[in-house]
């Protein structure tokens, strides 16, 4: 961790206020804030606040039975401890969390999150701040409200999170998708899009916001490591882009399938875990152009609806103005229980918890890939040089050789395997491709295949849900300019048992055999 | 309560979709929703969801020690019971509340809120629905996102809640304030503004949204009763206005000061309490044009950040689309504890709790008015026919008669006394009024007076915080066209002890004596 002295010697963020949109610039602090410092004056009798009386709150005490992290087997529920929250004792009390907050969130929890951020991500500028939010859905909504004007194009991954898009499409924004490889968006493609923007999009403002899920991306499962992040950061700096890093899966990072066969998913020392984690963009953010969306949804529980922004102080100030009028503080019980858990666990215990979590999801990922291996031939993509695929190919043997069915990059983070299905050898697909009435044979066949999977009781998420919205004229496979004769499906391994994974993959393989006539 | 048969015979809301703005119309349901019904199919193995595994949530059980409502003295904390939430038992389990929700909120809690609404407010149309939200700040933000276009004028009270305005001003909206009397906005003034709109505002869209706090209004403390609400509703129906009823103080309604001297604040039967409550606009809403913002902030606790919309089903459908991309569900622990409390208490117990609350705030209100009576002469406003004031006047005796200092309407709901100070007899004000360099003598003197109060350790909220924003050219007292030689201050009696109320009012009276030279 950078010492206080080291941080004191850092520069503040550069001025990035030209990225803030007109509506956000027009927000004013509440006039009520002007009198808050009078309220705390010695002997003052205040008739000014509008708060209800805390003696009239019906919740007096709360206990939470939570996992202990002292043992590496905490996830098995046999090691628990009790957290007590009371209205009459402790600091801060339960009554504080049941009262109105100030918009920014409980100061102790913010401080915990800031200290943790400085320790883990080491942002190399000084005025980095933390502001609590209601989960990354809400956080992204506030960031679009901060930065985007109607008509803006938003740089994003070539497959992007649908809820993020569902927000921006009605606001009149468009996606500017960047082609990806096994580490996420490709720097050459990003550079090329930005360098040629004015020719390719005459009269349209060049994108100034990049939205991405840098670790265990949803849906593509990719994780971007050190060099790639450094390169992307430097392009964003050159073209003055704000990087919005939506990173809910950050602490679910693990080793690649097969790199440690017979793995026992044991804990390492926390320092080794920290060193193993792909860095955040914050690590390279000497200018303060990264807005990090951190969430407790995957590390603790989604129903808490709690996370935090990490950004330069002028962005957090504007985000706080939006918070005051759009949401106010996150729910007090969520803040209270998270602060209590983190204090009880300490940073070290939290890292142990996160390692345990990562091991659990790695194990589930390994179950799924092993099930692929049982039902398909799993070979490196290089075995099919004509395929334009990364990672591994799941193929089916025939009399005359092997037919590639789908390819995927084994994830090193998150909850998803993103499979590119290769349709060229499928007889039904060939039929559709030669039917002049079919406008988008790839999508038509993907729909049929999805329905056959579902009829055989295995449900995948269609890749079409993640197509970036570039306007009504860029919807078909051809118009989007993507790899022909392919379509994607997303496999989530987070919520299923080992038996169900094996049964589900077997069902899928049966559908494939039948559909491909194998 | 209307029986199911009676409700079945009601008509649905009329079509009001022309009020929905372009952005809200453009929102599409998440494509992920299309596959939800496949997920629940018998035997289906789903690799489709993106949820984390609930066995990996660190909170296993929770207990909440809450007030009992069996006794009328529940507020005194000596009657408590324990609510248990577990991940492994009960319906719904704690784990359900820690997982992602569907945006609309827990179905059992929504049903409770709907049943309660039907029983209390009896909306006379059929497709009335309930949707949970994160408190009325968030609810109002979503309603503006649903209804308002840039440039729209919003009908509001002549003194309006500053956070509501702080949202709409940066969005390019303006206030169209309606003069008020002791029951809130005046129907004649509303009718006149709407009838003459096209002449007074050529080329500007006539307002189609009315925002108001109908009970215990913040800041004016007024409560609008049956006849006034019926009349306002009928004007809104004539001019096709959507009524947004922000009603957090609804269940804090009580008798007027002095109507029951020596009151013991005892409970009545709940039926008498229900009959006593001023109705909601919902009671008259045969067309479905009311959006009611209901909150648990004042009835249970603000830190829960939980409330609910009541509106016609086409509005709640659009509000749900916004919820999916802007916030998702309210926090699960808040939903869990509120559902548990309401189930434990039952409707009858909740009404008992609310009566207790109302009595508590009535008592605090009575303390404050009694303190006024000790330090001033309290007389009916009719004693000062030249004053253009409602309610009571707090006057100071002089050798030559009585000088009116401030006037107010004793509240019958909420937490605030809204005092109109009369400056005409104040020597310093006269000086300022004759100083040609002073642009707005009322505001200048109000600022000075506020600071003298604060220097003497009593803090009031300046009335200027509640001036509706009509544009930069309508800021001064004169330009706003309000009563000259007056200015307002808000007194909150919710958070202070009886002793502090008496001491604070005495300090205020001392400042008045000195400032008025009495």
Short mmCIF file of N, CA, C and O in Angstrom, two decimals, chain A residues 134-227:
data_model
loop_
_atom_site.label_atom_id
_atom_site.label_comp_id
_atom_site.label_asym_id
_atom_site.label_seq_id
_atom_site.Cartn_x
_atom_site.Cartn_y
_atom_site.Cartn_z
N UNK A 134 -26.15 2.72 -5.37
CA UNK A 134 -27.15 1.66 -5.15
C UNK A 134 -26.91 0.44 -6.05
O UNK A 134 -27.87 -0.23 -6.43
N UNK A 135 -25.69 0.13 -6.37
CA UNK A 135 -25.43 -0.97 -7.29
C UNK A 135 -25.06 -0.43 -8.66
O UNK A 135 -25.36 0.72 -9.00
N UNK A 136 -24.39 -1.25 -9.48
CA UNK A 136 -23.80 -0.73 -10.72
C UNK A 136 -24.83 -0.35 -11.77
O UNK A 136 -24.54 0.48 -12.64
N UNK A 137 -26.03 -0.90 -11.72
CA UNK A 137 -27.09 -0.43 -12.63
C UNK A 137 -27.34 1.05 -12.37
O UNK A 137 -27.35 1.88 -13.29
N UNK A 138 -27.53 1.39 -11.09
CA UNK A 138 -27.76 2.78 -10.74
C UNK A 138 -26.53 3.63 -11.01
O UNK A 138 -26.63 4.77 -11.49
N UNK A 139 -25.36 3.06 -10.76
CA UNK A 139 -24.12 3.81 -10.96
C UNK A 139 -23.95 4.19 -12.43
O UNK A 139 -23.62 5.33 -12.76
N UNK A 140 -24.21 3.24 -13.32
CA UNK A 140 -24.07 3.53 -14.75
C UNK A 140 -25.10 4.56 -15.20
O UNK A 140 -24.80 5.47 -15.98
N UNK A 141 -26.30 4.47 -14.67
CA UNK A 141 -27.32 5.46 -14.98
C UNK A 141 -26.84 6.86 -14.57
O UNK A 141 -27.00 7.84 -15.32
N UNK A 142 -26.21 6.96 -13.41
CA UNK A 142 -25.72 8.28 -12.97
C UNK A 142 -24.53 8.74 -13.81
O UNK A 142 -24.35 9.94 -14.03
N UNK A 143 -23.70 7.80 -14.28
CA UNK A 143 -22.55 8.19 -15.10
C UNK A 143 -23.01 8.69 -16.47
O UNK A 143 -22.49 9.69 -16.97
N UNK A 144 -23.99 8.02 -17.06
CA UNK A 144 -24.53 8.52 -18.34
C UNK A 144 -25.14 9.91 -18.11
O UNK A 144 -24.96 10.82 -18.91
N UNK A 145 -25.83 10.07 -16.98
CA UNK A 145 -26.38 11.38 -16.62
C UNK A 145 -25.30 12.43 -16.40
O UNK A 145 -25.55 13.62 -16.54
N UNK A 146 -24.10 12.00 -16.08
CA UNK A 146 -22.98 12.92 -15.86
C UNK A 146 -22.30 13.33 -17.17
O UNK A 146 -21.95 14.48 -17.36
N UNK A 147 -22.13 12.34 -18.06
CA UNK A 147 -21.21 12.55 -19.19
C UNK A 147 -21.87 12.69 -20.55
O UNK A 147 -21.32 13.37 -21.43
N UNK A 148 -22.97 12.01 -20.79
CA UNK A 148 -23.44 11.85 -22.18
C UNK A 148 -24.48 12.89 -22.57
O UNK A 148 -25.39 13.20 -21.79
N UNK A 149 -24.34 13.39 -23.77
CA UNK A 149 -25.37 14.23 -24.37
C UNK A 149 -26.12 13.38 -25.39
O UNK A 149 -25.59 12.38 -25.89
N UNK A 150 -27.35 13.80 -25.71
CA UNK A 150 -28.13 13.09 -26.72
C UNK A 150 -27.32 13.01 -28.02
O UNK A 150 -26.70 13.98 -28.43
N UNK A 151 -27.34 11.82 -28.64
CA UNK A 151 -26.61 11.65 -29.90
C UNK A 151 -25.19 11.14 -29.74
O UNK A 151 -24.59 10.68 -30.71
N UNK A 152 -24.67 11.21 -28.52
CA UNK A 152 -23.30 10.71 -28.29
C UNK A 152 -23.19 9.22 -28.61
O UNK A 152 -24.09 8.44 -28.30
N UNK A 153 -22.07 8.83 -29.21
CA UNK A 153 -21.74 7.42 -29.35
C UNK A 153 -20.87 7.00 -28.16
O UNK A 153 -19.97 7.73 -27.76
N UNK A 154 -21.15 5.83 -27.65
CA UNK A 154 -20.43 5.31 -26.49
C UNK A 154 -19.57 4.13 -26.93
O UNK A 154 -20.10 3.16 -27.50
N UNK A 155 -18.27 4.24 -26.72
CA UNK A 155 -17.37 3.12 -27.05
C UNK A 155 -17.68 1.96 -26.12
O UNK A 155 -17.82 2.15 -24.91
N UNK A 156 -17.79 0.76 -26.68
CA UNK A 156 -18.10 -0.40 -25.83
C UNK A 156 -17.53 -1.66 -26.46
O UNK A 156 -17.01 -1.64 -27.58
N UNK A 157 -17.64 -2.76 -25.73
CA UNK A 157 -17.19 -4.05 -26.24
C UNK A 157 -18.12 -4.50 -27.36
O UNK A 157 -19.29 -4.10 -27.41
N UNK A 158 -17.64 -5.35 -28.24
CA UNK A 158 -18.45 -5.73 -29.40
C UNK A 158 -19.64 -6.60 -28.98
O UNK A 158 -20.57 -6.80 -29.76
N UNK A 159 -19.59 -7.15 -27.78
CA UNK A 159 -20.79 -7.69 -27.14
C UNK A 159 -20.87 -7.02 -25.79
O UNK A 159 -19.92 -7.07 -25.00
N UNK A 160 -22.00 -6.37 -25.52
CA UNK A 160 -22.04 -5.50 -24.34
C UNK A 160 -23.27 -5.81 -23.49
O UNK A 160 -24.24 -6.42 -23.95
N UNK A 161 -23.21 -5.41 -22.24
CA UNK A 161 -24.21 -5.75 -21.23
C UNK A 161 -25.56 -5.10 -21.59
O UNK A 161 -25.64 -3.88 -21.73
N UNK A 162 -26.62 -5.89 -21.76
CA UNK A 162 -27.87 -5.34 -22.29
C UNK A 162 -28.52 -4.27 -21.42
O UNK A 162 -29.10 -3.32 -21.96
N UNK A 163 -28.44 -4.38 -20.10
CA UNK A 163 -29.09 -3.36 -19.26
C UNK A 163 -28.40 -2.01 -19.38
O UNK A 163 -29.05 -0.97 -19.28
N UNK A 164 -27.09 -2.03 -19.60
CA UNK A 164 -26.38 -0.77 -19.80
C UNK A 164 -26.88 -0.09 -21.06
O UNK A 164 -27.14 1.12 -21.08
N UNK A 165 -27.06 -0.87 -22.10
CA UNK A 165 -27.60 -0.34 -23.37
C UNK A 165 -29.05 0.07 -23.25
O UNK A 165 -29.47 1.05 -23.85
N UNK A 166 -29.84 -0.73 -22.52
CA UNK A 166 -31.27 -0.43 -22.40
C UNK A 166 -31.45 0.94 -21.76
O UNK A 166 -32.44 1.62 -21.99
N UNK A 167 -30.46 1.35 -20.96
CA UNK A 167 -30.52 2.71 -20.42
C UNK A 167 -30.24 3.74 -21.51
O UNK A 167 -30.96 4.72 -21.67
N UNK A 168 -29.16 3.50 -22.29
CA UNK A 168 -28.69 4.61 -23.13
C UNK A 168 -29.46 4.74 -24.44
O UNK A 168 -29.53 5.83 -25.01
N UNK A 169 -30.07 3.66 -24.94
CA UNK A 169 -30.76 3.74 -26.23
C UNK A 169 -31.91 4.77 -26.19
O UNK A 169 -31.97 5.65 -27.06
N UNK A 170 -32.81 4.73 -25.19
CA UNK A 170 -33.90 5.73 -25.17
C UNK A 170 -33.40 7.16 -24.95
O UNK A 170 -34.12 8.11 -25.24
N UNK A 171 -32.17 7.31 -24.44
CA UNK A 171 -31.63 8.66 -24.25
C UNK A 171 -31.05 9.22 -25.54
O UNK A 171 -30.55 10.33 -25.58
N UNK A 172 -31.11 8.40 -26.61
CA UNK A 172 -30.62 8.88 -27.89
C UNK A 172 -29.13 8.66 -28.08
O UNK A 172 -28.49 9.37 -28.86
N UNK A 173 -28.58 7.68 -27.38
CA UNK A 173 -27.16 7.36 -27.55
C UNK A 173 -27.00 6.11 -28.40
O UNK A 173 -27.93 5.32 -28.55
N UNK A 174 -25.81 5.96 -28.95
CA UNK A 174 -25.51 4.83 -29.84
C UNK A 174 -24.23 4.14 -29.37
O UNK A 174 -23.37 4.77 -28.77
N UNK A 175 -24.13 2.86 -29.70
CA UNK A 175 -22.91 2.12 -29.40
C UNK A 175 -21.89 2.33 -30.50
O UNK A 175 -22.23 2.40 -31.68
N UNK A 176 -20.62 2.42 -30.11
CA UNK A 176 -19.51 2.35 -31.06
C UNK A 176 -18.69 1.14 -30.63
O UNK A 176 -17.75 1.26 -29.84
N UNK A 177 -19.08 -0.06 -31.12
CA UNK A 177 -18.46 -1.28 -30.60
C UNK A 177 -17.05 -1.51 -31.14
O UNK A 177 -16.78 -1.30 -32.33
N UNK A 178 -16.18 -1.98 -30.25
CA UNK A 178 -14.79 -2.24 -30.61
C UNK A 178 -14.57 -3.76 -30.67
O UNK A 178 -14.89 -4.45 -29.71
N UNK A 179 -14.05 -4.27 -31.76
CA UNK A 179 -13.78 -5.71 -31.85
C UNK A 179 -12.90 -6.20 -30.70
O UNK A 179 -12.07 -5.46 -30.18
N UNK A 180 -13.13 -7.45 -30.30
CA UNK A 180 -12.47 -8.02 -29.12
C UNK A 180 -11.66 -9.26 -29.48
O UNK A 180 -11.95 -9.93 -30.47
N UNK A 181 -10.71 -9.57 -28.64
CA UNK A 181 -10.07 -10.89 -28.69
C UNK A 181 -10.17 -11.50 -27.30
O UNK A 181 -11.06 -11.12 -26.52
N UNK A 182 -9.26 -12.42 -26.97
CA UNK A 182 -9.39 -13.12 -25.70
C UNK A 182 -9.11 -12.25 -24.49
O UNK A 182 -9.28 -12.70 -23.35
N UNK A 183 -8.69 -11.00 -24.69
CA UNK A 183 -8.50 -10.09 -23.56
C UNK A 183 -9.47 -8.91 -23.59
O UNK A 183 -9.26 -7.91 -22.91
N UNK A 184 -10.50 -9.02 -24.41
CA UNK A 184 -11.45 -7.91 -24.49
C UNK A 184 -11.14 -7.01 -25.67
O UNK A 184 -10.55 -7.45 -26.67
N UNK A 185 -11.52 -5.73 -25.58
CA UNK A 185 -11.42 -4.86 -26.76
C UNK A 185 -9.97 -4.72 -27.20
O UNK A 185 -9.04 -4.72 -26.39
N UNK A 186 -9.81 -4.60 -28.51
CA UNK A 186 -8.49 -4.63 -29.10
C UNK A 186 -7.96 -3.21 -29.29
O UNK A 186 -8.63 -2.37 -29.88
N UNK A 187 -6.75 -2.93 -28.82
CA UNK A 187 -6.23 -1.55 -28.89
C UNK A 187 -6.11 -1.02 -30.32
O UNK A 187 -6.41 0.16 -30.56
N UNK A 188 -5.69 -1.87 -31.27
CA UNK A 188 -5.56 -1.38 -32.64
C UNK A 188 -6.92 -0.96 -33.18
O UNK A 188 -7.04 0.06 -33.87
N UNK A 189 -7.92 -1.77 -32.89
CA UNK A 189 -9.27 -1.45 -33.37
C UNK A 189 -9.77 -0.16 -32.74
O UNK A 189 -10.42 0.67 -33.40
N UNK A 190 -9.46 0.03 -31.45
CA UNK A 190 -9.89 1.25 -30.77
C UNK A 190 -9.19 2.47 -31.38
O UNK A 190 -9.83 3.47 -31.72
N UNK A 191 -7.89 2.35 -31.54
CA UNK A 191 -7.10 3.45 -32.12
C UNK A 191 -7.62 3.79 -33.52
O UNK A 191 -7.82 4.96 -33.86
N UNK A 192 -7.87 2.75 -34.30
CA UNK A 192 -8.33 2.98 -35.68
C UNK A 192 -9.70 3.67 -35.71
O UNK A 192 -9.92 4.60 -36.48
N UNK A 193 -10.60 3.21 -34.84
CA UNK A 193 -11.92 3.84 -34.82
C UNK A 193 -11.82 5.32 -34.47
O UNK A 193 -12.46 6.17 -35.09
N UNK A 194 -10.98 5.63 -33.48
CA UNK A 194 -10.88 7.02 -33.04
C UNK A 194 -10.14 7.88 -34.06
O UNK A 194 -10.55 9.01 -34.34
N UNK A 195 -9.08 7.31 -34.65
CA UNK A 195 -8.28 8.08 -35.62
C UNK A 195 -9.11 8.41 -36.86
O UNK A 195 -8.96 9.48 -37.46
N UNK A 196 -9.99 7.48 -37.25
CA UNK A 196 -10.74 7.69 -38.50
C UNK A 196 -12.15 8.19 -38.26
O UNK A 196 -12.95 8.25 -39.18
N UNK A 197 -12.48 8.51 -37.00
CA UNK A 197 -13.86 8.85 -36.66
C UNK A 197 -14.44 9.96 -37.54
O UNK A 197 -15.55 9.85 -38.06
N UNK A 198 -13.67 11.02 -37.68
CA UNK A 198 -14.24 12.17 -38.40
C UNK A 198 -14.54 11.85 -39.87
O UNK A 198 -15.48 12.40 -40.44
N UNK A 199 -13.74 10.93 -40.45
CA UNK A 199 -14.07 10.49 -41.82
C UNK A 199 -15.24 9.52 -41.84
O UNK A 199 -16.10 9.61 -42.70
N UNK A 200 -15.25 8.57 -40.89
CA UNK A 200 -16.31 7.56 -40.92
C UNK A 200 -17.64 8.09 -40.40
O UNK A 200 -18.69 7.58 -40.74
N UNK A 201 -17.58 9.13 -39.57
CA UNK A 201 -18.83 9.68 -38.98
C UNK A 201 -18.83 11.20 -39.11
O UNK A 201 -18.82 11.91 -38.10
N UNK A 202 -18.88 11.72 -40.33
CA UNK A 202 -18.79 13.17 -40.47
C UNK A 202 -19.94 13.87 -39.73
O UNK A 202 -21.08 13.44 -39.79
N UNK A 203 -19.56 14.91 -39.01
CA UNK A 203 -20.57 15.69 -38.29
C UNK A 203 -21.04 15.08 -36.98
O UNK A 203 -21.87 15.67 -36.29
N UNK A 204 -20.51 13.92 -36.63
CA UNK A 204 -20.93 13.28 -35.36
C UNK A 204 -19.79 13.43 -34.35
O UNK A 204 -18.62 13.21 -34.69
N UNK A 205 -20.14 13.84 -33.13
CA UNK A 205 -19.13 14.03 -32.09
C UNK A 205 -18.35 12.74 -31.86
O UNK A 205 -18.94 11.66 -31.74
N UNK A 206 -17.03 12.85 -31.81
CA UNK A 206 -16.21 11.67 -31.55
C UNK A 206 -16.50 11.15 -30.14
O UNK A 206 -16.69 11.94 -29.21
N UNK A 207 -16.58 9.83 -29.96
CA UNK A 207 -16.90 9.31 -28.63
C UNK A 207 -15.91 9.80 -27.59
O UNK A 207 -14.72 9.94 -27.87
N UNK A 208 -16.44 10.07 -26.40
CA UNK A 208 -15.54 10.50 -25.31
C UNK A 208 -15.73 9.64 -24.07
O UNK A 208 -15.18 9.94 -23.01
N UNK A 209 -16.52 8.57 -24.20
CA UNK A 209 -16.76 7.67 -23.07
C UNK A 209 -16.56 6.23 -23.55
O UNK A 209 -17.12 5.83 -24.57
N UNK A 210 -15.76 5.48 -22.80
CA UNK A 210 -15.60 4.04 -23.05
C UNK A 210 -16.22 3.29 -21.89
O UNK A 210 -15.87 3.51 -20.74
N UNK A 211 -17.19 2.42 -22.20
CA UNK A 211 -17.84 1.59 -21.18
C UNK A 211 -17.38 0.16 -21.36
O UNK A 211 -17.52 -0.40 -22.46
N UNK A 212 -16.85 -0.43 -20.32
CA UNK A 212 -16.47 -1.85 -20.46
C UNK A 212 -16.47 -2.57 -19.12
O UNK A 212 -16.41 -1.95 -18.06
N UNK A 213 -16.60 -3.89 -19.20
CA UNK A 213 -16.50 -4.76 -18.03
C UNK A 213 -15.15 -5.46 -18.18
O UNK A 213 -15.00 -6.40 -18.96
N UNK A 214 -14.16 -4.96 -17.46
CA UNK A 214 -12.77 -5.35 -17.73
C UNK A 214 -12.37 -6.72 -17.23
O UNK A 214 -11.38 -7.28 -17.68
N UNK A 215 -13.12 -7.26 -16.27
CA UNK A 215 -12.79 -8.56 -15.69
C UNK A 215 -14.02 -9.46 -15.77
O UNK A 215 -15.11 -9.07 -15.33
N UNK A 216 -13.85 -10.65 -16.34
CA UNK A 216 -14.97 -11.60 -16.44
C UNK A 216 -16.15 -10.97 -17.14
O UNK A 216 -17.29 -11.06 -16.69
N UNK A 217 -15.86 -10.32 -18.26
CA UNK A 217 -16.86 -9.49 -18.93
C UNK A 217 -18.17 -10.24 -19.15
O UNK A 217 -18.18 -11.44 -19.41
N UNK A 218 -19.27 -9.50 -19.05
CA UNK A 218 -20.59 -10.04 -19.31
C UNK A 218 -21.05 -9.50 -20.65
O UNK A 218 -21.27 -8.30 -20.77
N UNK A 219 -21.15 -10.31 -21.69
CA UNK A 219 -21.21 -11.77 -21.69
C UNK A 219 -19.91 -12.48 -22.03
O UNK A 219 -19.85 -13.71 -21.92
N UNK A 220 -18.89 -11.78 -22.49
CA UNK A 220 -17.83 -12.50 -23.22
C UNK A 220 -16.87 -13.24 -22.31
O UNK A 220 -16.03 -14.01 -22.78
N UNK A 221 -16.93 -13.01 -21.00
CA UNK A 221 -16.08 -13.74 -20.06
C UNK A 221 -14.62 -13.35 -20.10
O UNK A 221 -13.82 -13.89 -19.33
N UNK A 222 -14.25 -12.40 -20.95
CA UNK A 222 -12.83 -12.05 -21.08
C UNK A 222 -12.35 -11.21 -19.90
O UNK A 222 -13.12 -10.48 -19.28
N UNK A 223 -11.06 -11.31 -19.62
CA UNK A 223 -10.41 -10.51 -18.60
C UNK A 223 -9.20 -9.83 -19.24
O UNK A 223 -8.39 -10.48 -19.89
N UNK A 224 -9.13 -8.53 -19.05
CA UNK A 224 -8.04 -7.76 -19.65
C UNK A 224 -6.91 -7.61 -18.66
O UNK A 224 -7.13 -7.14 -17.54
N UNK A 225 -5.70 -8.00 -19.09
CA UNK A 225 -4.59 -7.98 -18.13
C UNK A 225 -3.72 -6.73 -18.30
O UNK A 225 -4.08 -5.81 -19.02
N UNK A 226 -2.57 -6.72 -17.58
CA UNK A 226 -1.76 -5.51 -17.41
C UNK A 226 -1.48 -4.74 -18.69
O UNK A 226 -1.84 -3.58 -18.84
N UNK A 227 -0.79 -5.42 -19.65
CA UNK A 227 -0.30 -4.69 -20.82
C UNK A 227 -1.44 -4.11 -21.63
O UNK A 227 -1.37 -2.98 -22.10
#
